[in-house]
Each structure stands twice: as C-alpha cells, then as structure tokens.
Backbone as JSON Lines, residues from 0, in Angstrom:
{"i":0,"aa":"M","n":[11.9,-4.93,16.97],"ca":[11.47,-4.04,15.78],"c":[9.9,-3.83,15.7]}
{"i":1,"aa":"L","n":[9.42,-3.26,15.67],"ca":[7.72,-2.78,15.35],"c":[7.66,-2.72,13.92]}
{"i":2,"aa":"I","n":[6.64,-3.23,13.69],"ca":[6.02,-3.35,12.25],"c":[4.93,-2.62,11.89]}
{"i":3,"aa":"V","n":[4.94,-1.53,11.48],"ca":[3.43,-0.79,11.06],"c":[2.79,-1.32,9.75]}
{"i":4,"aa":"G","n":[1.4,-1.51,9.44],"ca":[0.89,-1.73,8.34],"c":[0.4,-0.27,8.18]}
{"i":5,"aa":"L","n":[0.63,0.36,7.1],"ca":[-0.03,1.61,6.51],"c":[-0.5,1.3,5.37]}
{"i":6,"aa":"T","n":[-1.74,1.77,5.78],"ca":[-3.06,1.52,4.32],"c":[-4.16,2.63,4.21]}
{"i":7,"aa":"G","n":[-4.91,2.78,3.01],"ca":[-5.75,3.72,2.63],"c":[-6.09,3.61,1.44]}
{"i":8,"aa":"S","n":[-7.41,3.89,1.07],"ca":[-7.74,3.9,0.06],"c":[-7.27,5.0,-0.92]}
{"i":9,"aa":"M","n":[-7.49,5.05,-2.26],"ca":[-7.22,6.13,-3.4],"c":[-7.36,7.34,-2.63]}
{"i":10,"aa":"G","n":[-6.63,8.36,-2.77],"ca":[-7.09,9.85,-2.65],"c":[-6.95,10.27,-1.08]}
{"i":11,"aa":"M","n":[-6.72,9.37,0.03],"ca":[-6.74,9.66,1.35],"c":[-5.63,10.21,1.7]}
{"i":12,"aa":"G","n":[-4.57,10.12,1.02],"ca":[-3.25,11.04,1.65],"c":[-2.28,9.96,2.31]}
{"i":13,"aa":"K","n":[-2.4,8.92,1.94],"ca":[-1.37,7.73,2.56],"c":[0.13,7.83,2.21]}
{"i":14,"aa":"S","n":[0.27,8.6,0.77],"ca":[1.84,8.71,0.51],"c":[2.22,10.08,1.26]}
{"i":15,"aa":"T","n":[1.72,10.91,1.54],"ca":[2.08,12.19,2.47],"c":[2.24,11.79,4.05]}
{"i":16,"aa":"V","n":[1.64,10.64,4.34],"ca":[1.7,10.03,6.1],"c":[3.19,9.22,5.86]}
{"i":17,"aa":"A","n":[3.16,8.51,4.76],"ca":[4.28,7.56,4.59],"c":[5.56,8.49,4.49]}
{"i":18,"aa":"A","n":[5.55,9.39,3.82],"ca":[6.79,10.26,3.67],"c":[7.04,10.96,4.85]}
{"i":19,"aa":"R","n":[6.11,11.5,5.94],"ca":[6.33,11.91,7.21],"c":[6.98,11.02,8.19]}
{"i":20,"aa":"M","n":[6.38,9.57,8.26],"ca":[7.22,8.49,8.86],"c":[8.54,8.49,8.29]}
{"i":21,"aa":"R","n":[8.65,8.23,7.04],"ca":[9.9,8.21,6.62],"c":[11.06,9.26,7.06]}
{"i":22,"aa":"D","n":[10.43,10.74,6.94],"ca":[11.17,11.55,7.54],"c":[11.55,11.91,8.9]}
{"i":23,"aa":"K","n":[10.68,11.2,9.46],"ca":[10.97,11.09,11.0],"c":[11.97,9.77,11.67]}
{"i":24,"aa":"G","n":[12.3,8.86,10.18],"ca":[13.62,8.07,10.7],"c":[12.84,6.51,10.67]}
{"i":25,"aa":"C","n":[11.57,6.44,10.24],"ca":[11.23,4.98,10.01],"c":[11.24,4.61,8.84]}
{"i":26,"aa":"A","n":[11.72,3.24,8.75],"ca":[12.35,2.36,7.38],"c":[10.86,2.23,6.75]}
{"i":27,"aa":"T","n":[10.81,2.72,5.57],"ca":[9.47,2.67,4.89],"c":[9.56,1.74,3.54]}
{"i":28,"aa":"F","n":[8.54,0.77,3.32],"ca":[8.35,0.07,2.06],"c":[7.27,0.48,1.54]}
{"i":29,"aa":"D","n":[7.42,0.85,0.31],"ca":[6.32,1.22,-0.63],"c":[5.99,0.23,-1.58]}
{"i":30,"aa":"A","n":[4.47,-0.44,-1.32],"ca":[4.23,-1.37,-2.24],"c":[4.1,-1.25,-3.67]}
{"i":31,"aa":"D","n":[3.43,-0.21,-4.0],"ca":[3.13,0.4,-5.25],"c":[4.57,0.68,-6.12]}
{"i":32,"aa":"A","n":[5.41,1.13,-5.32],"ca":[6.86,1.26,-6.0],"c":[7.47,-0.04,-6.31]}
{"i":33,"aa":"C","n":[7.29,-0.69,-5.7],"ca":[7.82,-2.25,-5.59],"c":[7.05,-3.05,-6.88]}
{"i":34,"aa":"V","n":[5.78,-3.07,-7.04],"ca":[5.23,-3.0,-8.13],"c":[5.45,-2.91,-9.25]}
{"i":35,"aa":"H","n":[5.69,-1.36,-9.61],"ca":[6.32,-0.74,-10.48],"c":[7.43,-1.36,-11.17]}
{"i":36,"aa":"E","n":[8.5,-1.31,-9.96],"ca":[9.74,-2.08,-10.48],"c":[9.64,-3.53,-10.95]}
{"i":37,"aa":"L","n":[9.06,-4.16,-10.19],"ca":[8.67,-5.71,-10.83],"c":[7.91,-5.5,-12.23]}
{"i":38,"aa":"Y","n":[7.33,-4.66,-12.64],"ca":[6.56,-4.66,-13.98],"c":[7.92,-4.4,-14.85]}
{"i":39,"aa":"R","n":[8.85,-3.48,-14.47],"ca":[10.03,-3.05,-15.27],"c":[10.86,-4.2,-15.36]}
{"i":40,"aa":"G","n":[10.99,-5.38,-14.57],"ca":[12.05,-5.98,-14.63],"c":[11.7,-7.61,-14.13]}
{"i":41,"aa":"Q","n":[11.66,-8.14,-13.18],"ca":[11.45,-9.66,-12.89],"c":[9.93,-9.96,-13.27]}
{"i":42,"aa":"A","n":[8.97,-9.17,-13.13],"ca":[7.53,-9.57,-13.29],"c":[7.15,-9.78,-15.0]}
{"i":43,"aa":"A","n":[7.73,-8.71,-15.8],"ca":[7.46,-8.7,-16.95],"c":[7.08,-10.07,-17.81]}
{"i":44,"aa":"S","n":[7.84,-10.95,-17.86],"ca":[7.79,-11.9,-18.54],"c":[6.84,-12.84,-18.02]}
{"i":45,"aa":"L","n":[6.39,-13.28,-16.87],"ca":[5.44,-13.6,-16.07],"c":[4.17,-12.91,-16.44]}
{"i":46,"aa":"V","n":[4.14,-11.91,-16.42],"ca":[2.92,-10.92,-16.76],"c":[2.69,-11.36,-18.43]}
{"i":47,"aa":"E","n":[3.53,-11.21,-19.05],"ca":[3.31,-11.53,-20.62],"c":[2.86,-12.91,-21.03]}
{"i":48,"aa":"A","n":[3.57,-14.07,-20.2],"ca":[2.88,-15.27,-20.42],"c":[1.29,-15.46,-20.03]}
{"i":49,"aa":"A","n":[1.01,-14.63,-18.89],"ca":[-0.21,-14.61,-18.51],"c":[-1.02,-13.88,-19.42]}
{"i":50,"aa":"F","n":[-0.71,-12.85,-20.07],"ca":[-1.45,-11.89,-20.52],"c":[-0.52,-11.28,-21.71]}
{"i":51,"aa":"P","n":[-0.83,-12.45,-22.68],"ca":[0.03,-11.98,-24.07],"c":[-0.29,-10.45,-24.3]}
{"i":52,"aa":"G","n":[0.8,-9.8,-25.01],"ca":[0.82,-8.77,-25.66],"c":[0.74,-7.51,-24.8]}
{"i":53,"aa":"T","n":[0.86,-7.68,-23.65],"ca":[0.53,-6.61,-22.42],"c":[1.93,-6.09,-22.07]}
{"i":54,"aa":"T","n":[3.16,-6.54,-22.48],"ca":[4.52,-5.65,-22.33],"c":[5.2,-5.3,-23.57]}
{"i":55,"aa":"G","n":[6.27,-4.58,-23.35],"ca":[6.77,-3.63,-24.28],"c":[8.4,-3.75,-24.02]}
{"i":56,"aa":"P","n":[9.29,-2.8,-24.64],"ca":[10.42,-2.84,-24.37],"c":[10.87,-2.42,-22.97]}
{"i":57,"aa":"D","n":[9.75,-1.45,-22.52],"ca":[9.94,-1.07,-20.96],"c":[9.72,-2.0,-19.89]}
{"i":58,"aa":"G","n":[9.04,-3.13,-20.26],"ca":[8.36,-3.67,-19.32],"c":[6.45,-4.0,-19.27]}
{"i":59,"aa":"V","n":[5.95,-4.21,-18.46],"ca":[4.59,-4.35,-18.51],"c":[4.23,-2.72,-19.05]}
{"i":60,"aa":"D","n":[3.03,-2.94,-20.19],"ca":[2.65,-1.87,-20.38],"c":[1.4,-1.72,-19.71]}
{"i":61,"aa":"R","n":[0.98,-0.6,-18.5],"ca":[0.2,-0.78,-18.07],"c":[-1.31,-0.39,-18.04]}
{"i":62,"aa":"E","n":[-1.34,0.2,-19.76],"ca":[-2.71,0.6,-20.18],"c":[-3.22,-0.68,-20.83]}
{"i":63,"aa":"K","n":[-2.06,-1.53,-21.52],"ca":[-2.53,-2.72,-22.06],"c":[-2.82,-3.74,-21.3]}
{"i":64,"aa":"L","n":[-2.26,-4.03,-20.01],"ca":[-2.78,-4.63,-19.01],"c":[-3.89,-4.34,-18.45]}
{"i":65,"aa":"T","n":[-4.29,-2.89,-18.07],"ca":[-5.7,-2.57,-17.52],"c":[-6.81,-3.1,-18.46]}
{"i":66,"aa":"A","n":[-6.54,-3.18,-19.56],"ca":[-7.65,-3.4,-20.83],"c":[-7.76,-4.8,-20.66]}
{"i":67,"aa":"A","n":[-6.88,-5.71,-20.65],"ca":[-6.77,-7.37,-20.34],"c":[-7.31,-7.52,-19.18]}
{"i":68,"aa":"L","n":[-7.01,-6.65,-18.18],"ca":[-8.11,-6.98,-16.83],"c":[-9.22,-6.72,-16.95]}
{"i":69,"aa":"A","n":[-9.69,-5.55,-17.46],"ca":[-10.91,-5.15,-17.82],"c":[-11.91,-6.34,-18.62]}
{"i":70,"aa":"A","n":[-11.32,-6.53,-19.63],"ca":[-11.78,-7.6,-20.74],"c":[-12.12,-9.08,-19.8]}
{"i":71,"aa":"D","n":[-11.51,-9.43,-18.49],"ca":[-11.75,-10.65,-17.99],"c":[-11.94,-10.47,-16.28]}
{"i":72,"aa":"P","n":[-13.06,-10.54,-15.45],"ca":[-13.28,-10.06,-13.89],"c":[-12.36,-11.1,-13.32]}
{"i":73,"aa":"R","n":[-12.17,-12.18,-13.93],"ca":[-11.09,-13.08,-13.27],"c":[-9.56,-13.12,-13.52]}
{"i":74,"aa":"A","n":[-9.27,-12.05,-14.14],"ca":[-7.64,-12.01,-14.53],"c":[-7.46,-11.38,-13.41]}
{"i":75,"aa":"F","n":[-7.54,-10.53,-12.55],"ca":[-7.16,-9.79,-11.4],"c":[-6.59,-11.18,-10.32]}
{"i":76,"aa":"M","n":[-7.3,-12.28,-10.45],"ca":[-6.89,-13.29,-9.33],"c":[-5.53,-14.01,-10.02]}
{"i":77,"aa":"R","n":[-5.63,-13.96,-11.15],"ca":[-4.28,-14.44,-11.82],"c":[-3.03,-13.55,-11.97]}
{"i":78,"aa":"L","n":[-3.34,-12.33,-12.17],"ca":[-1.97,-11.2,-11.86],"c":[-1.79,-11.09,-10.42]}
{"i":79,"aa":"E","n":[-2.82,-11.07,-9.35],"ca":[-2.21,-11.2,-7.96],"c":[-1.54,-12.46,-7.56]}
{"i":80,"aa":"D","n":[-1.65,-13.56,-8.45],"ca":[-1.16,-14.7,-7.99],"c":[0.51,-14.66,-8.5]}
{"i":81,"aa":"I","n":[0.67,-13.8,-9.45],"ca":[1.8,-13.68,-10.02],"c":[2.65,-12.43,-9.2]}
{"i":82,"aa":"I","n":[1.97,-11.37,-8.58],"ca":[2.85,-9.99,-8.11],"c":[2.84,-10.3,-6.78]}
{"i":83,"aa":"H","n":[1.85,-10.91,-5.99],"ca":[1.95,-11.16,-4.67],"c":[3.07,-11.62,-3.9]}
{"i":84,"aa":"P","n":[3.27,-12.89,-4.47],"ca":[4.49,-13.68,-3.87],"c":[5.8,-12.89,-4.15]}
{"i":85,"aa":"L","n":[5.81,-12.32,-5.32],"ca":[7.07,-11.43,-5.27],"c":[7.05,-9.91,-4.43]}
{"i":86,"aa":"V","n":[6.12,-9.29,-4.33],"ca":[6.2,-8.62,-3.54],"c":[6.24,-9.07,-1.88]}
{"i":87,"aa":"R","n":[6.07,-9.99,-1.41],"ca":[6.32,-10.75,-0.22],"c":[7.73,-10.74,0.03]}
{"i":88,"aa":"T","n":[8.13,-11.5,-1.01],"ca":[9.87,-11.74,-0.91],"c":[10.37,-10.46,-0.75]}
{"i":89,"aa":"A","n":[9.91,-9.33,-1.45],"ca":[10.57,-7.99,-1.33],"c":[10.36,-7.4,-0.07]}
{"i":90,"aa":"E","n":[9.03,-7.75,0.41],"ca":[8.85,-7.07,2.11],"c":[9.92,-7.86,3.13]}
{"i":91,"aa":"R","n":[10.19,-9.21,2.88],"ca":[10.81,-9.87,3.6],"c":[12.16,-9.42,3.62]}
{"i":92,"aa":"A","n":[12.68,-9.09,2.5],"ca":[13.95,-8.59,2.36],"c":[14.25,-7.13,2.94]}
{"i":93,"aa":"F","n":[13.18,-6.18,2.77],"ca":[13.17,-5.13,3.28],"c":[13.22,-5.08,4.97]}
{"i":94,"aa":"L","n":[12.58,-5.95,5.46],"ca":[12.26,-6.01,6.98],"c":[13.7,-6.59,7.49]}
{"i":95,"aa":"E","n":[14.42,-7.67,6.92],"ca":[15.55,-7.96,7.3],"c":[16.62,-7.14,7.41]}
{"i":96,"aa":"Q","n":[16.67,-6.18,6.34],"ca":[17.7,-5.09,6.34],"c":[17.12,-4.4,7.24]}
{"i":97,"aa":"A","n":[16.33,-3.81,7.76],"ca":[15.54,-2.71,8.69],"c":[15.99,-3.24,9.82]}
{"i":98,"aa":"D","n":[15.84,-4.38,10.24],"ca":[16.06,-4.96,11.52],"c":[17.67,-4.88,11.54]}
{"i":99,"aa":"A","n":[18.59,-5.14,10.58],"ca":[19.9,-5.46,10.88],"c":[20.52,-4.22,11.03]}
{"i":100,"aa":"E","n":[19.58,-2.96,10.39],"ca":[20.19,-1.58,10.36],"c":[19.82,-0.86,11.74]}
{"i":101,"aa":"G","n":[18.86,-1.87,12.94],"ca":[18.73,-1.31,13.92],"c":[17.33,-0.55,14.15]}
{"i":102,"aa":"H","n":[16.57,-0.5,13.05],"ca":[15.41,0.34,13.04],"c":[14.54,-0.01,14.26]}
{"i":103,"aa":"A","n":[13.96,0.67,14.69],"ca":[12.92,0.61,15.94],"c":[11.55,0.44,15.5]}
{"i":104,"aa":"V","n":[11.27,1.13,13.94],"ca":[9.65,0.91,13.36],"c":[10.16,0.55,11.68]}
{"i":105,"aa":"A","n":[9.47,-0.08,11.32],"ca":[9.52,-0.53,9.97],"c":[8.12,-0.39,9.47]}
{"i":106,"aa":"V","n":[7.92,0.44,8.57],"ca":[6.33,0.73,8.04],"c":[6.15,0.0,6.63]}
{"i":107,"aa":"L","n":[5.24,-1.01,6.63],"ca":[4.92,-1.29,5.15],"c":[3.48,-0.71,4.79]}
{"i":108,"aa":"D","n":[3.9,0.21,3.68],"ca":[2.81,0.79,2.96],"c":[2.39,0.24,1.9]}
{"i":109,"aa":"I","n":[0.75,-0.28,2.16],"ca":[0.46,-1.48,1.13],"c":[-0.97,-0.88,1.16]}
{"i":110,"aa":"P","n":[-1.38,-0.44,-0.12],"ca":[-2.77,-0.3,-0.23],"c":[-3.95,-1.25,0.01]}
{"i":111,"aa":"L","n":[-3.59,-2.81,-0.45],"ca":[-4.5,-3.6,-0.07],"c":[-3.87,-4.4,1.0]}
{"i":112,"aa":"L","n":[-3.46,-3.67,2.27],"ca":[-3.04,-4.43,3.27],"c":[-3.94,-5.29,3.91]}
{"i":113,"aa":"L","n":[-5.42,-5.01,3.97],"ca":[-6.29,-5.36,4.65],"c":[-6.92,-6.64,3.72]}
{"i":114,"aa":"E","n":[-6.89,-6.15,2.43],"ca":[-7.57,-7.17,1.21],"c":[-6.83,-8.18,0.87]}
{"i":115,"aa":"T","n":[-5.35,-8.37,1.55],"ca":[-4.56,-9.48,0.9],"c":[-4.17,-10.36,2.26]}
{"i":116,"aa":"G","n":[-4.55,-9.74,3.52],"ca":[-4.55,-10.27,4.89],"c":[-2.99,-10.0,5.25]}
{"i":117,"aa":"T","n":[-2.34,-9.25,4.6],"ca":[-0.96,-8.79,5.08],"c":[-1.38,-8.09,6.58]}
{"i":118,"aa":"D","n":[-2.32,-7.69,7.07],"ca":[-2.5,-6.95,8.27],"c":[-2.05,-8.26,9.44]}
{"i":119,"aa":"A","n":[-2.37,-9.48,9.33],"ca":[-1.92,-10.32,10.24],"c":[-0.51,-10.53,10.5]}
{"i":120,"aa":"L","n":[0.27,-9.96,9.7],"ca":[1.66,-10.2,9.65],"c":[2.24,-8.83,10.18]}
{"i":121,"aa":"V","n":[1.65,-8.01,10.55],"ca":[2.27,-6.55,11.31],"c":[1.79,-6.59,12.94]}
{"i":122,"aa":"D","n":[2.35,-5.59,13.41],"ca":[1.83,-5.26,14.95],"c":[0.68,-4.23,15.01]}
{"i":123,"aa":"V","n":[1.21,-3.14,14.28],"ca":[0.11,-2.17,14.43],"c":[-0.53,-1.76,12.89]}
{"i":124,"aa":"I","n":[-1.89,-1.38,12.75],"ca":[-2.66,-0.86,11.71],"c":[-2.95,0.27,11.68]}
{"i":125,"aa":"V","n":[-2.4,1.35,11.01],"ca":[-2.87,2.63,10.65],"c":[-3.41,2.98,9.31]}
{"i":126,"aa":"V","n":[-4.37,3.22,9.38],"ca":[-5.47,3.54,8.31],"c":[-5.58,5.28,7.89]}
{"i":127,"aa":"V","n":[-5.3,5.71,6.71],"ca":[-5.57,7.03,6.81],"c":[-6.5,7.15,5.82]}
{"i":128,"aa":"S","n":[-7.13,8.27,6.35],"ca":[-8.46,8.54,5.68],"c":[-8.97,9.96,5.96]}
{"i":129,"aa":"T","n":[-9.92,10.18,4.92],"ca":[-10.6,11.83,4.68],"c":[-12.06,11.62,4.28]}
{"i":130,"aa":"D","n":[-12.7,12.61,4.47],"ca":[-14.16,12.77,3.82],"c":[-14.26,12.33,2.45]}
{"i":131,"aa":"P","n":[-15.49,11.93,1.83],"ca":[-15.62,11.22,0.7],"c":[-15.36,12.36,-0.48]}
{"i":132,"aa":"Q","n":[-15.73,13.56,-0.17],"ca":[-15.62,14.77,-0.99],"c":[-14.2,15.12,-1.37]}
{"i":133,"aa":"T","n":[-13.19,15.08,-0.19],"ca":[-11.97,15.66,-0.53],"c":[-11.17,14.44,-1.09]}
{"i":134,"aa":"Q","n":[-11.56,13.12,-1.15],"ca":[-10.81,11.8,-1.8],"c":[-11.57,12.11,-3.07]}
{"i":135,"aa":"L","n":[-12.69,12.44,-3.36],"ca":[-13.07,12.57,-4.81],"c":[-12.27,13.6,-5.71]}
{"i":136,"aa":"K","n":[-12.08,14.48,-4.94],"ca":[-11.44,15.85,-5.42],"c":[-10.23,15.62,-5.57]}
{"i":137,"aa":"R","n":[-9.23,14.68,-5.13],"ca":[-7.62,14.14,-5.09],"c":[-7.77,13.35,-6.27]}
{"i":138,"aa":"V","n":[-8.3,12.38,-6.25],"ca":[-8.1,11.17,-7.19],"c":[-8.74,11.97,-8.52]}
{"i":139,"aa":"M","n":[-9.84,12.7,-8.78],"ca":[-10.31,13.16,-10.24],"c":[-9.1,13.91,-10.5]}
{"i":140,"aa":"Q","n":[-8.11,14.56,-9.84],"ca":[-6.98,15.48,-10.4],"c":[-5.97,14.5,-11.0]}
{"i":141,"aa":"R","n":[-5.96,13.08,-10.86],"ca":[-4.87,12.29,-11.46],"c":[-5.07,12.21,-12.76]}
{"i":142,"aa":"A","n":[-3.98,12.23,-13.38],"ca":[-3.97,12.23,-15.09],"c":[-4.6,10.64,-15.36]}
{"i":143,"aa":"G","n":[-5.73,10.88,-16.55],"ca":[-6.12,9.47,-16.79],"c":[-7.12,9.13,-16.21]}
{"i":144,"aa":"M","n":[-7.6,9.6,-15.08],"ca":[-8.63,9.39,-14.07],"c":[-9.91,9.51,-14.83]}
{"i":145,"aa":"T","n":[-11.21,8.83,-14.64],"ca":[-12.14,9.0,-14.65],"c":[-13.22,8.48,-13.7]}
{"i":146,"aa":"Q","n":[-14.32,8.63,-13.73],"ca":[-15.6,8.19,-12.41],"c":[-15.49,6.81,-12.66]}
{"i":147,"aa":"S","n":[-15.7,6.26,-13.93],"ca":[-15.82,4.8,-14.25],"c":[-14.67,3.93,-13.72]}
{"i":148,"aa":"K","n":[-13.34,4.6,-13.83],"ca":[-12.36,3.9,-13.47],"c":[-12.09,3.93,-12.13]}
{"i":149,"aa":"L","n":[-12.29,5.07,-11.68],"ca":[-12.34,5.07,-10.07],"c":[-13.22,4.13,-9.23]}
{"i":150,"aa":"E","n":[-14.92,3.84,-9.75],"ca":[-15.46,3.3,-9.28],"c":[-14.83,1.53,-9.52]}
{"i":151,"aa":"K","n":[-14.19,1.14,-10.05],"ca":[-13.87,0.02,-10.41],"c":[-12.29,-0.15,-9.69]}
{"i":152,"aa":"L","n":[-11.9,0.62,-9.43],"ca":[-10.54,0.67,-8.36],"c":[-11.11,0.14,-7.16]}
{"i":153,"aa":"L","n":[-12.11,1.35,-6.82],"ca":[-12.42,1.24,-5.26],"c":[-13.42,-0.12,-5.37]}
{"i":154,"aa":"A","n":[-14.03,-0.68,-6.17],"ca":[-14.6,-1.81,-5.72],"c":[-13.89,-3.06,-5.52]}
{"i":155,"aa":"R","n":[-12.7,-3.05,-5.65],"ca":[-11.42,-4.0,-5.32],"c":[-11.07,-3.76,-3.87]}
{"i":156,"aa":"Q","n":[-11.3,-2.72,-3.1],"ca":[-10.84,-2.14,-2.15],"c":[-12.14,-2.23,-1.05]}
{"i":157,"aa":"L","n":[-11.81,-2.7,0.16],"ca":[-12.38,-2.61,1.2],"c":[-12.75,-1.19,1.53]}
{"i":158,"aa":"P","n":[-14.4,-0.92,1.92],"ca":[-14.66,0.4,2.21],"c":[-13.86,1.09,3.12]}
{"i":159,"aa":"D","n":[-13.98,2.53,2.95],"ca":[-13.1,3.23,3.91],"c":[-13.74,2.97,5.63]}
{"i":160,"aa":"A","n":[-15.12,2.83,5.49],"ca":[-15.53,2.51,6.76],"c":[-15.09,1.38,7.35]}
{"i":161,"aa":"G","n":[-14.99,0.22,6.47],"ca":[-14.41,-0.82,7.1],"c":[-12.82,-0.92,7.54]}
{"i":162,"aa":"K","n":[-12.17,-0.31,6.82],"ca":[-10.76,-0.11,6.86],"c":[-10.97,0.88,8.67]}
{"i":163,"aa":"R","n":[-11.33,1.82,8.74],"ca":[-11.42,2.34,9.75],"c":[-11.63,1.62,11.1]}
{"i":164,"aa":"A","n":[-12.62,0.55,10.92],"ca":[-13.13,0.24,11.89],"c":[-11.94,-1.17,12.45]}
{"i":165,"aa":"R","n":[-10.91,-1.57,11.35],"ca":[-10.27,-2.42,11.93],"c":[-8.85,-2.09,12.11]}
{"i":166,"aa":"A","n":[-8.68,-0.41,12.23],"ca":[-7.43,0.29,12.39],"c":[-7.0,0.4,13.85]}
{"i":167,"aa":"D","n":[-5.82,0.18,14.14],"ca":[-5.27,0.73,15.61],"c":[-5.19,2.01,15.76]}
{"i":168,"aa":"F","n":[-4.91,2.82,14.82],"ca":[-4.81,3.93,14.76],"c":[-5.62,4.64,13.3]}
{"i":169,"aa":"I","n":[-6.06,5.77,13.41],"ca":[-6.43,6.52,12.4],"c":[-5.89,8.15,12.08]}
{"i":170,"aa":"V","n":[-5.68,8.22,10.84],"ca":[-4.86,9.87,10.5],"c":[-5.87,10.06,9.53]}
{"i":171,"aa":"D","n":[-6.5,11.3,10.06],"ca":[-7.28,11.99,9.3],"c":[-6.4,13.29,8.13]}
{"i":172,"aa":"T","n":[-6.58,13.02,7.14],"ca":[-5.83,13.87,6.26],"c":[-6.76,15.35,5.61]}
{"i":173,"aa":"S","n":[-8.11,15.37,6.08],"ca":[-8.71,16.47,6.14],"c":[-8.53,18.02,5.97]}
{"i":174,"aa":"G","n":[-7.5,17.7,7.02],"ca":[-7.16,19.23,7.35],"c":[-5.68,19.51,6.77]}
{"i":175,"aa":"T","n":[-4.83,20.57,7.07],"ca":[-3.72,21.03,6.29],"c":[-2.64,19.92,6.64]}
{"i":176,"aa":"F","n":[-1.35,20.23,5.62],"ca":[-0.45,19.29,5.98],"c":[0.25,19.07,7.54]}
{"i":177,"aa":"D","n":[0.04,20.54,8.0],"ca":[0.64,20.71,9.6],"c":[-0.03,19.88,10.17]}
{"i":178,"aa":"E","n":[-1.61,19.86,10.16],"ca":[-2.54,19.18,10.89],"c":[-2.29,17.75,10.93]}
{"i":179,"aa":"T","n":[-1.97,17.18,9.81],"ca":[-1.79,15.73,9.25],"c":[-0.11,15.31,9.87]}
{"i":180,"aa":"F","n":[0.63,16.14,9.8],"ca":[1.87,15.84,10.27],"c":[2.0,15.88,11.95]}
{"i":181,"aa":"A","n":[1.31,16.62,12.57],"ca":[1.13,16.55,13.94],"c":[0.25,15.19,14.32]}
{"i":182,"aa":"Q","n":[-0.52,14.73,13.56],"ca":[-0.99,13.5,14.37],"c":[-0.03,12.26,13.99]}
{"i":183,"aa":"V","n":[0.51,12.58,12.93],"ca":[1.72,11.86,12.32],"c":[2.72,11.53,13.9]}
{"i":184,"aa":"D","n":[3.06,12.75,13.99],"ca":[4.2,12.64,14.84],"c":[3.65,12.37,16.43]}
{"i":185,"aa":"K","n":[2.44,12.52,16.83],"ca":[2.15,11.96,17.87],"c":[1.7,10.99,18.05]}
{"i":186,"aa":"L","n":[1.34,10.09,16.93],"ca":[1.36,8.57,16.66],"c":[2.77,7.92,17.02]}
{"i":187,"aa":"L","n":[3.86,8.51,15.98],"ca":[4.9,7.91,16.54],"c":[5.45,7.99,17.49]}
{"i":188,"aa":"M","n":[5.14,8.98,18.46],"ca":[5.53,9.36,19.97],"c":[4.78,8.18,20.72]}
{"i":189,"aa":"G","n":[3.75,7.9,20.28],"ca":[2.95,6.88,21.14],"c":[3.48,5.66,21.01]}
{"i":190,"aa":"L","n":[4.25,5.3,19.73],"ca":[4.52,3.65,19.37],"c":[6.23,3.92,20.24]}
{"i":191,"aa":"Q","n":[6.8,4.78,20.68],"ca":[7.9,4.68,21.21],"c":[8.29,3.65,22.47]}
{"i":192,"aa":"G","n":[9.0,2.79,22.31],"ca":[9.17,1.74,23.5],"c":[8.28,0.5,23.49]}
{"i":193,"aa":"R","n":[7.29,0.8,22.58],"ca":[6.38,-0.43,22.1],"c":[7.06,-1.64,21.5]}
{"i":194,"aa":"V","n":[6.86,-2.84,22.07],"ca":[7.56,-3.79,21.43],"c":[6.84,-4.8,20.45]}
{"i":195,"aa":"G","n":[7.49,-4.96,19.44],"ca":[6.83,-5.88,18.3],"c":[7.05,-7.08,18.21]}
{"i":196,"aa":"T","n":[6.24,-7.88,17.99],"ca":[6.7,-9.4,17.92],"c":[6.13,-10.17,16.86]}
{"i":197,"aa":"A","n":[5.53,-9.13,15.62],"ca":[5.27,-9.96,14.34],"c":[6.27,-10.42,13.35]}
{"i":198,"aa":"Y","n":[7.46,-9.7,13.69],"ca":[8.47,-9.69,13.1],"c":[9.2,-11.14,13.06]}
{"i":199,"aa":"Q","n":[9.38,-11.46,14.14],"ca":[9.85,-13.02,14.88],"c":[8.71,-14.15,14.52]}
{"i":200,"aa":"R","n":[7.55,-13.61,14.35],"ca":[6.58,-14.62,14.67],"c":[6.43,-14.79,12.99]}
{"i":201,"aa":"H","n":[6.43,-13.84,12.0],"ca":[6.04,-14.22,10.72],"c":[6.86,-14.2,9.68]}
{"i":202,"aa":"W","n":[8.01,-13.07,9.81],"ca":[9.16,-13.03,9.05],"c":[10.37,-13.76,8.73]}
{"i":203,"aa":"V","n":[10.98,-14.14,9.92],"ca":[12.17,-14.75,10.24],"c":[11.9,-16.26,9.97]}
C-alpha cells in the first residue's frame, strides 16, 4: 500500500483534490474532520482541563478556544500536545483498515503535514497550490473570516513556496474543476504500480 500525504495551505483547493482521489478509489483520511470529531468527544475533557471554560454541551466551543489561544501564544503548543497524539492514533487505525481492505493507495489529508513532521511517515507528498489572489478570494468567502484572522492562521503554516519545494507532485487548482481533476487523474495513473514502504516502516 502506497501512502500519499496530501497538503496545502488554506484556500488552495485541497478538499477538492481529496474528494477526487476518494472518488477514484483511494482510501482517504481527513485530519480536519478527525479533529472536529475529537472536539465533540474524546478530546473535550482534555481541552477543558487545559483551557478552562472552552467547552459546552456539544464539546469544544471553537470560538472560546480560539479566544483562549489568541490570549497566549504558547497555548497552541499545549493544544497540539493534546490533539496530535489522538490524531496519530486515528491515522494508524485508518491505515490498518485501508491495508486490510486491500487499497493500493491511502491518502492522509493533513493541512499541517510538513509542519508536524508527518511527511516523514508517507511515501509521496502531494501539495495543492494556487496563485495568491485566488487563495485570498476563496478564503475571504468563508463565514467569519477576516484579514487579521487569516494572517494569524497562515503564520502557523509553512509558506506555499516552501511546501511546493518539498513536494513530489504539485496540483495547481487555479483553473477549472475539470483541469484540476485531470491533474489528479494523471497523478494517480502515474502512481499505479508504485511500491510503498512507509506503512511497514512507520505504522505497523
């Protein structure tokens, strides 16, 4: 089984690429969705203990947590110490299931793939990218997004140029959906028959 690490900054179109890979038969793990699920369940009490007053009946209140993180620059490290091990456990369970089901390609869709060092645990790194103007337009359309909030979020991520420099493959989403899908399909065709070693070396 070949493990593909899929990443890209906000607004680059990573979700679109991940969906296409899923439609093409790749087992796909969504790290963001995993974190949201953890916030609603397993991680809620741990986050409350570290950041009192940030949870409610439905788990972690993301607005309250964001405010707590903004008040203390070191708070992100404490949060990551809570969340990252739980996500890694979920990733391992996902890969075990994908391998048992006989998938040739398993995709780890992780926004902070390079920043967290998870790139060392995959066979192939795919970076999704677009031009800065398109990125800004897409992100600013999100509910509650402001220029200040965007700058803070991007400050925690490796710049796009740095991600592109470390990529094995780059998918440019500046064009139409069909153009993006064509790039993904070509990429997956190129991966056919490629032997992965990361799963046995790092996950078993």
